[in-house]
Coordinates of C-alpha atoms and ligand atoms in Angstrom, one line a residue:
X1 CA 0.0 0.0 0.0
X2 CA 1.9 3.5 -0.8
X3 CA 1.2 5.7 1.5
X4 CA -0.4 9.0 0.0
X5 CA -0.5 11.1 3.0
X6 CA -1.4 10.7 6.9
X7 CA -3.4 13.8 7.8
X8 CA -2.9 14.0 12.1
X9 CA -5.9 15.8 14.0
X10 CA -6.7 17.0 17.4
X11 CA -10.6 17.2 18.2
X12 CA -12.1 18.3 21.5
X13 CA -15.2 16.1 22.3
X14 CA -16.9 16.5 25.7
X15 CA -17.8 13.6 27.4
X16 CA -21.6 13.4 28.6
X17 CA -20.6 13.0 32.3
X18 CA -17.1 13.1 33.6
X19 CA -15.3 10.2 34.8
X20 CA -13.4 9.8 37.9
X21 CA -10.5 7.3 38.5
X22 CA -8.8 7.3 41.4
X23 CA -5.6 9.5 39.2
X24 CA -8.6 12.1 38.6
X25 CA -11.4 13.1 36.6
X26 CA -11.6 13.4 32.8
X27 CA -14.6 16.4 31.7
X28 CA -13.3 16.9 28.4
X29 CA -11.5 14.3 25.8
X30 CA -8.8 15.9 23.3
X31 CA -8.9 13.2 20.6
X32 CA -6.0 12.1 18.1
X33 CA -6.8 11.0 15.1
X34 CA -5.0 9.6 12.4
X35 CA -6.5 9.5 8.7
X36 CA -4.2 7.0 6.3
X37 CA -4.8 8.3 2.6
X38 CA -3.8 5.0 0.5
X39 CA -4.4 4.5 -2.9
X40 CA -8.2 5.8 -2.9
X41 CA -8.9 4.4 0.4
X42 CA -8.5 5.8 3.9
X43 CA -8.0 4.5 6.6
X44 CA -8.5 5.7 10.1
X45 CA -6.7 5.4 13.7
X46 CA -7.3 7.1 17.2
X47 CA -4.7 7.7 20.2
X48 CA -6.0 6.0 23.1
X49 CA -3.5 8.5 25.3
X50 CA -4.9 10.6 28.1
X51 CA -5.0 14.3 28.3
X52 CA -2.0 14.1 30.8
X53 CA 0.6 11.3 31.5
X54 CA -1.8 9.6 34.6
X55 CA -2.6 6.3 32.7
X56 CA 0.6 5.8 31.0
X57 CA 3.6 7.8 30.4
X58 CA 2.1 9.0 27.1
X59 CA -0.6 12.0 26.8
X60 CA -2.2 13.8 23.9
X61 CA 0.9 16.0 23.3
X62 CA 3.8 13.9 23.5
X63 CA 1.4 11.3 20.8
X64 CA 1.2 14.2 18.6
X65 CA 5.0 15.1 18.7
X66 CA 6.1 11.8 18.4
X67 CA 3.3 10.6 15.5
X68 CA 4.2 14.0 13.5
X69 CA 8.1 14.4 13.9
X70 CA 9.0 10.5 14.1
X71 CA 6.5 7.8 13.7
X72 CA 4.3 9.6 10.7
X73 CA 7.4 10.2 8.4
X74 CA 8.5 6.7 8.8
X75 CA 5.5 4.9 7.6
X76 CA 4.5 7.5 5.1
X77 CA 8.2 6.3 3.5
X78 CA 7.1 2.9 3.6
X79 CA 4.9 0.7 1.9
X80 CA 3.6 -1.4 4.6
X81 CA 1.4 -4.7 2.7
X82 CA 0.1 -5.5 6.1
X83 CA -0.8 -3.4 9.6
X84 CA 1.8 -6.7 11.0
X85 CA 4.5 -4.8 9.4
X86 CA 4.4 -2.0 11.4
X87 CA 6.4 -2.5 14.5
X88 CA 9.4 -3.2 12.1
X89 CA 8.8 0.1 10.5
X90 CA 8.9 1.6 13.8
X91 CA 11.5 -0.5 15.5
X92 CA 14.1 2.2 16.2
X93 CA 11.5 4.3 18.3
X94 CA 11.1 3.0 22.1
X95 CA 8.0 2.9 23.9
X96 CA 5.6 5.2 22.7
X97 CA 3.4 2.4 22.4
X98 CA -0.4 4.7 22.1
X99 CA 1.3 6.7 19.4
X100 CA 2.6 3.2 17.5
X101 CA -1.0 2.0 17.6
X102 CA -2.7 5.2 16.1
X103 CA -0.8 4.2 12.8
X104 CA -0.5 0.5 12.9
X105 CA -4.0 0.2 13.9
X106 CA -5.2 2.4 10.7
X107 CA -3.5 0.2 8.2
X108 CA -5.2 -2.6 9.6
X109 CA -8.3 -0.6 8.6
X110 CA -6.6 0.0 5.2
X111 CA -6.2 -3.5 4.5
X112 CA -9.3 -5.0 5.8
X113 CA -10.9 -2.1 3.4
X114 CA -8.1 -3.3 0.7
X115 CA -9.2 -7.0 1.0
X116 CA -12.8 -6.4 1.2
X117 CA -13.7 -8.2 4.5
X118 CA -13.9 -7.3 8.0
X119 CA -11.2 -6.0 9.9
X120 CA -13.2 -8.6 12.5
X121 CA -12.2 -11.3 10.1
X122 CA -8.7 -9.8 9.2
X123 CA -7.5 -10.2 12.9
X124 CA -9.1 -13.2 13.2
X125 CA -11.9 -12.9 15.3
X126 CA -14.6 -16.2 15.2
X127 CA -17.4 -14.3 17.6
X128 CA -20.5 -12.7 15.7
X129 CA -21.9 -10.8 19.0
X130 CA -19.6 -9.7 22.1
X131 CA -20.3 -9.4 25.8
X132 CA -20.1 -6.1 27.3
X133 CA -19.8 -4.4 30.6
X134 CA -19.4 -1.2 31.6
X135 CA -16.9 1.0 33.8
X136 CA -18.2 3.2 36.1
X137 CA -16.2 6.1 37.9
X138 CA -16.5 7.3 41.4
X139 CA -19.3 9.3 42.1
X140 CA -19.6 12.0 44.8
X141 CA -22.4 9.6 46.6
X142 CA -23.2 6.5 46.5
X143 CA -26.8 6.7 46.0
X144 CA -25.5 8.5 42.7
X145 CA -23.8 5.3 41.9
X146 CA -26.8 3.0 43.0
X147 CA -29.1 5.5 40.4
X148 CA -26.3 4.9 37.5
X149 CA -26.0 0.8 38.0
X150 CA -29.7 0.3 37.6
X151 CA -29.7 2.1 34.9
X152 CA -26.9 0.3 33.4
X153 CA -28.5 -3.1 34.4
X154 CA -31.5 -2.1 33.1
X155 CA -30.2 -1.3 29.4
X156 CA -28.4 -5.0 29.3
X157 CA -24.9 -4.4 30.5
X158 CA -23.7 -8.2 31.9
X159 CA -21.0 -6.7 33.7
X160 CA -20.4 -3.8 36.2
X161 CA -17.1 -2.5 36.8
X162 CA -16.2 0.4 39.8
X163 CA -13.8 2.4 40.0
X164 CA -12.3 2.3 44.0
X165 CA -9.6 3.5 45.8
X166 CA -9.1 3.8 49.5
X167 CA -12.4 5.2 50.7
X168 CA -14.3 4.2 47.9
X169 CA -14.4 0.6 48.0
X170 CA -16.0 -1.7 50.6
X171 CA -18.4 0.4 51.7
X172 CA -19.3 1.0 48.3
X173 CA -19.3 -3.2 47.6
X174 CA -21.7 -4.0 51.0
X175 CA -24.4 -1.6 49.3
X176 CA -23.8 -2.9 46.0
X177 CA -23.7 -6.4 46.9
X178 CA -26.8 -6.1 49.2
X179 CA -29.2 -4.4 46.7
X180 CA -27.7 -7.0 44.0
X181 CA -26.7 -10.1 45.0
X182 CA -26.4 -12.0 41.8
X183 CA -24.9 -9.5 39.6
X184 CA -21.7 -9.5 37.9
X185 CA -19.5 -7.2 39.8
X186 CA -15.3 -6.1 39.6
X187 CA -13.2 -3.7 40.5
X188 CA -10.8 -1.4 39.0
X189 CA -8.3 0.5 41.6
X190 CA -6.1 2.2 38.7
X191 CA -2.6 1.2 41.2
X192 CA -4.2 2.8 44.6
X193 CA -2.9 0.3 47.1
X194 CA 0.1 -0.2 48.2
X195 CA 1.2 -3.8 49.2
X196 CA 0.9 -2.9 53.0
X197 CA -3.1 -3.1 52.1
X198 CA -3.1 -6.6 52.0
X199 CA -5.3 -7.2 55.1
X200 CA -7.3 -4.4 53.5
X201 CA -7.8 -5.5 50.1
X202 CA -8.2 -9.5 51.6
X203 CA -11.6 -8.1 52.5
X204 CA -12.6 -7.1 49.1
X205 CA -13.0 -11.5 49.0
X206 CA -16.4 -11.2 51.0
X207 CA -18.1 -9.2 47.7
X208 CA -17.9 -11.8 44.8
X209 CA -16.2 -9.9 42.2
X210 CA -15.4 -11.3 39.0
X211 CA -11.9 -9.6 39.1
X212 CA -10.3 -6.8 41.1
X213 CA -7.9 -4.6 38.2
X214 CA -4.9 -3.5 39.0
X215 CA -4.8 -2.8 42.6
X216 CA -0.8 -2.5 43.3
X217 CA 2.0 -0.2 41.1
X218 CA 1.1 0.5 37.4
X219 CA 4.5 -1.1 36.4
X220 CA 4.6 -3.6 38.8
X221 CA 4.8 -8.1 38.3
X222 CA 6.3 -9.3 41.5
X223 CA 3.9 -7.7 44.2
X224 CA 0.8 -8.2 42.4
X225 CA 2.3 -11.6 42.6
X226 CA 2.6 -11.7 46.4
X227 CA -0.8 -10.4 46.9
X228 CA -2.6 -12.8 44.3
X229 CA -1.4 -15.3 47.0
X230 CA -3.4 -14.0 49.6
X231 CA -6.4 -13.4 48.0
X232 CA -9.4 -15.1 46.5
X233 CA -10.5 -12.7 44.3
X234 CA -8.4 -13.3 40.7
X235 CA -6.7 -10.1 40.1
X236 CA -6.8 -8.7 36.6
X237 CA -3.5 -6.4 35.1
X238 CA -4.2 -3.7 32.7
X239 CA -1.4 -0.6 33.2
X240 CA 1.9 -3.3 33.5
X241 CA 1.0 -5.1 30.5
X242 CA 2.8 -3.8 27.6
X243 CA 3.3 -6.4 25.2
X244 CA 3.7 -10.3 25.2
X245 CA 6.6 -10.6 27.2
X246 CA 5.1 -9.3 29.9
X247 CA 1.4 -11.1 29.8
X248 CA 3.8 -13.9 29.8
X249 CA 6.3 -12.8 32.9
X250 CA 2.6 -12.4 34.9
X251 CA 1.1 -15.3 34.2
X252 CA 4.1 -17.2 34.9
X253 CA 4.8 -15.5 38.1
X254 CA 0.6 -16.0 39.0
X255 CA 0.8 -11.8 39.6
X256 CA -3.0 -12.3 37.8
X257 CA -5.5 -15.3 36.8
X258 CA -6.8 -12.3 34.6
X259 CA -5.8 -9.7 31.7
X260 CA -7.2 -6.8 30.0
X261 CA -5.3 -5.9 26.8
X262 CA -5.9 -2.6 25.4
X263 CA -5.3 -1.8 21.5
X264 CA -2.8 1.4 22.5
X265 CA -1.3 0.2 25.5
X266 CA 0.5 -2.7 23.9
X267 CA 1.2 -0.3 20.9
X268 CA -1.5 -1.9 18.6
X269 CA -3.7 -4.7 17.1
X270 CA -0.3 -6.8 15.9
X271 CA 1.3 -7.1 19.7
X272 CA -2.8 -7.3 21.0
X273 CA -3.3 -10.5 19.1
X274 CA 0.1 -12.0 20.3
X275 CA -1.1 -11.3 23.9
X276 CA -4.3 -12.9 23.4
X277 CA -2.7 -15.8 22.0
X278 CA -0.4 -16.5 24.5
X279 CA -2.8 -16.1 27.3
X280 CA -5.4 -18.1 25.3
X281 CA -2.4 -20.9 25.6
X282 CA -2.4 -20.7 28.7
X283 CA -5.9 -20.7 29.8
X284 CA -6.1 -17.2 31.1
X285 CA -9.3 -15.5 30.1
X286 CA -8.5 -11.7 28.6
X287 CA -11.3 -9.2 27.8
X288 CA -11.1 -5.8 25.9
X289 CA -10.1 -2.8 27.9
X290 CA -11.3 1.1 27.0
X291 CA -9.9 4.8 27.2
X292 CA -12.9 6.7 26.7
X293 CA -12.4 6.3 22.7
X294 CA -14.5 8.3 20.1
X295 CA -16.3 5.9 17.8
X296 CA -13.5 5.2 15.5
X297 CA -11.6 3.8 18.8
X298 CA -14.4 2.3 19.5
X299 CA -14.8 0.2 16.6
X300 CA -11.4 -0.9 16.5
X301 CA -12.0 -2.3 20.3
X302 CA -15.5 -4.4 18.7
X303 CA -13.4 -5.8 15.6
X304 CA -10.8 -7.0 18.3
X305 CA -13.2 -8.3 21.2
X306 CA -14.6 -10.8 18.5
X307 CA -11.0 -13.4 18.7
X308 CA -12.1 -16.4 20.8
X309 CA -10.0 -15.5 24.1
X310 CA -12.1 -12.6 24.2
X311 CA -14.4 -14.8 26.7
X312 CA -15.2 -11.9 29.9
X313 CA -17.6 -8.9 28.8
X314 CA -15.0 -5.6 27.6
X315 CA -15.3 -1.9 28.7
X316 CA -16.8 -1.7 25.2
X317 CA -20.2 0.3 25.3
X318 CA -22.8 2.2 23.4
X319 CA -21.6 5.7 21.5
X320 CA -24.3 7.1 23.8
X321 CA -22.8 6.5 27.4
X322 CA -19.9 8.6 26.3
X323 CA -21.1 11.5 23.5
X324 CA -24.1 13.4 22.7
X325 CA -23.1 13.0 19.2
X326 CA -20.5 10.2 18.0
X327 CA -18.2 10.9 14.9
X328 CA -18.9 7.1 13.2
X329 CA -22.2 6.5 11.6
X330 CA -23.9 4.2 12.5
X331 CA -23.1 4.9 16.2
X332 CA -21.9 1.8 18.3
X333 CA -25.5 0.2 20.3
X334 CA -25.5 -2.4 22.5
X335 CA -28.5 -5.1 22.7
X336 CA -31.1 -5.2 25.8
X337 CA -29.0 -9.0 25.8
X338 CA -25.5 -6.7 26.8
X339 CA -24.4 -7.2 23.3
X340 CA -22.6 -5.9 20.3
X341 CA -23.1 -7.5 17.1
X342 CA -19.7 -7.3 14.8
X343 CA -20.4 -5.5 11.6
X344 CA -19.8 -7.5 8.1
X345 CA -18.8 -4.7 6.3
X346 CA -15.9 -4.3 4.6
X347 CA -13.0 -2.6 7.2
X348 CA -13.7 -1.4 10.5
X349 CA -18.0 -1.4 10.1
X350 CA -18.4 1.9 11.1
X351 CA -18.2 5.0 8.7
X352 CA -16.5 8.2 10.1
X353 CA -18.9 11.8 9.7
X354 CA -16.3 13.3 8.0
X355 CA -18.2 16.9 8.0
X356 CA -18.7 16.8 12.0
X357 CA -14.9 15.2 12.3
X358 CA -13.9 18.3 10.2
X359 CA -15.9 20.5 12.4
X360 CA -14.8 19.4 15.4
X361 CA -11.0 19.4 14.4
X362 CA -8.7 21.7 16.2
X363 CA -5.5 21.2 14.7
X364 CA -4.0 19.4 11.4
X365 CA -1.2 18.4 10.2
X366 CA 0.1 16.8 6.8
X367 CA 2.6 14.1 6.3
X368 CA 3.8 13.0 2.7
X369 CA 6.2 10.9 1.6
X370 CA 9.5 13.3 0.4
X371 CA 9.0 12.8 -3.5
X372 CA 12.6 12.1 -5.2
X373 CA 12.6 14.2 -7.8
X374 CA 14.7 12.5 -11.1
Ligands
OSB1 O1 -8.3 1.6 33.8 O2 -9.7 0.8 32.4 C1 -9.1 1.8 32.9 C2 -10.6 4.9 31.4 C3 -9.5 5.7 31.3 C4 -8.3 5.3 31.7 C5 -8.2 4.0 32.3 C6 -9.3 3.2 32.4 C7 -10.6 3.7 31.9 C8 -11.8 3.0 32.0 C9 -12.9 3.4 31.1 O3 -12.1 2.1 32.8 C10 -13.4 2.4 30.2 C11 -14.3 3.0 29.1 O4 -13.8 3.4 28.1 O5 -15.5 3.0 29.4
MG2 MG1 -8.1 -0.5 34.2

């Protein structure tokens, strides 16, 4: 595929309610997008990077520096026959894995488009409908909370995920628990604890939970391990797993019965699929993780979610929960069931509104190949 030109932009979308984690709260998304002009096709990719570096190391602005000045002038020299080319292409930059996956992710788009079939079917995926949860930050009461899960239960959801941190957690469980016993509940502490909560989190066992997500350091193998010991609850890692290697150092260390991959943390769908593979082999459950991602994110995350290992509900949800107006048409629904069915439409299923994407851009920038002139 020659690479005609990658076209960068910076949108501002705000979400319909902020969302708390226990780093801080998120009002307003800035949104990078990439747009892969290709022989008559485009492609399309978004930054999964935060505002600031609270996640991961990587935010909105170092993505764009890095995509503009490094990553986007490699590829557009290249011509890449498959999105599972591009970590060679960007093998002398380290880290920087969000920014990696903007690209790598739209020529997977490119060639699912090029070949005519779903970039569902291009990665892989067997499922025709996926399970799906959703995340829900802290609130400033908890009969706020209570008023947002039956609404969420009530709409289909199969899965309901808090956000905690010390202060908001078992308290917050007993309620939850009490008004719905049978429900599928986790937990998603975002690296609030420190290993001297043991005794603290070893309570979190009385409430069921399908999971408890990263409780210990965002980097971290060894003490996840130690606690995972002492506890019932399987723990699930999201922030320390960055590629294969390490799904592979954690589950053979038992630091989690559980993981969540997410497209940019691992630096794209290439290194997501080898994650997912290695913990299918080793019979540890993944599910699809989200940042919050515009619709063109979003459908990425669906395409993904439908390879067999994908076996736990994602933090994949309806356009709606996030935006009052979504830039991909038809916006992503989800079933009264708690289900998204996978499109069968050629590339990623979704079309981007290229007029409200236009409208809502607040910066742009170019890339080209340099032409050698004869
Ligand atoms: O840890 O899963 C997380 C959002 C931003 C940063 C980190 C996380 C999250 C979520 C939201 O949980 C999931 C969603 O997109 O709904
Ligand atoms: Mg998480």
């Amino acid at each position: 595929m020659k690479i005609d030109a990658i076209i960068l932009r910076e949108l501002h979308l705000p979400l319909v309610r902020p969302f708390e984690t226990s780093f801080g709260v998120t009002r307003n998304r800035r949104i990078l997008l990439a747009e892969i002009h290709s022989e008559g096709l485009i492609g399309w990719g978004e930054c999964t990077a935060g505002e600031r570096p609270n996640f991961s190391a990587e935010c909105t602005d170092t993505v764009w520096q890095v995509l503009l000045h490094e990553l986007g002038p490699m590829l557009a020299a290249e011509s890449p026959k498959h999105g599972g080319d591009c970590p060679h292409i960007f093998k002398l930059v380290r880290g920087n894995r969000m920014a990696k996956a903007t690209l790598e992710n739209a020529i997977w788009d490119l060639e699912a488009q090029r070949a005519g079939v779903p970039l569902a079917q291009l990665l892989g995926g067997v499922r025709e409908t996926i399970p799906c949860g959703v995340s829900l930050g802290i609130q400033s009461s908890i009969p706020e909370l209570m008023a947002i899960i039956e609404k969420e239960l009530a709409a289909g959801y199969q899965r309901i995920k808090l956000k905690c941190k010390p202060g908001w957690d078992v308290e917050v469980f007993e309620k939850v628990r009490s008004r719905w016993p049978g429900i599928t509940l986790s937990c998603d502490a975002n690296s609030a604890y420190k290993l001297r909560d043991a005794d603290h989190l070893t309570t979190f066992d009385a409430f069921d939970l399908l999971m408890i997500e990263q409780p210990l350091w965002y980097d971290d193998f060894y003490y996840h391990s130690m606690l995972q010991k002492r506890l019932q609850t399987p723990i699930c890692l999201d922030e320390s797993i960055r590629n294969r290697r390490d799904a592979l150092a954690a589950i053979e260390m038992e630091s989690c019965k559980i993981i969540n991959i997410k497209l940019g943390r691992v630096g794209g769908f290439s290194e997501a699929i080898a994650v997912h593979n290695a913990a299918q082999e080793r019979g540890i459950p993944v599910w699809c993780g989200g940042m919050l991602e515009s619709g063109i994110g979003r459908s990425h995350n669906i395409a993904l979610s439908s390879l067999e290992n994908f076996s736990l509900p994602g933090d994949v949800s309806a356009s709606a929960r996030y935006w009052k107006e979504d830039i991909i048409e038809p916006e992503v629904t989800v079933s009264s069931a708690g289900e998204i069915t996978i499109s069968d439409t050629p590339g990623r299923g979704y079309e981007v509104r290229t007029d409200l994407v236009e409208k809502l851009t607040v910066r742009k920038e170019t890339i080209r190949a340099l032409e050698l002139v004869s």
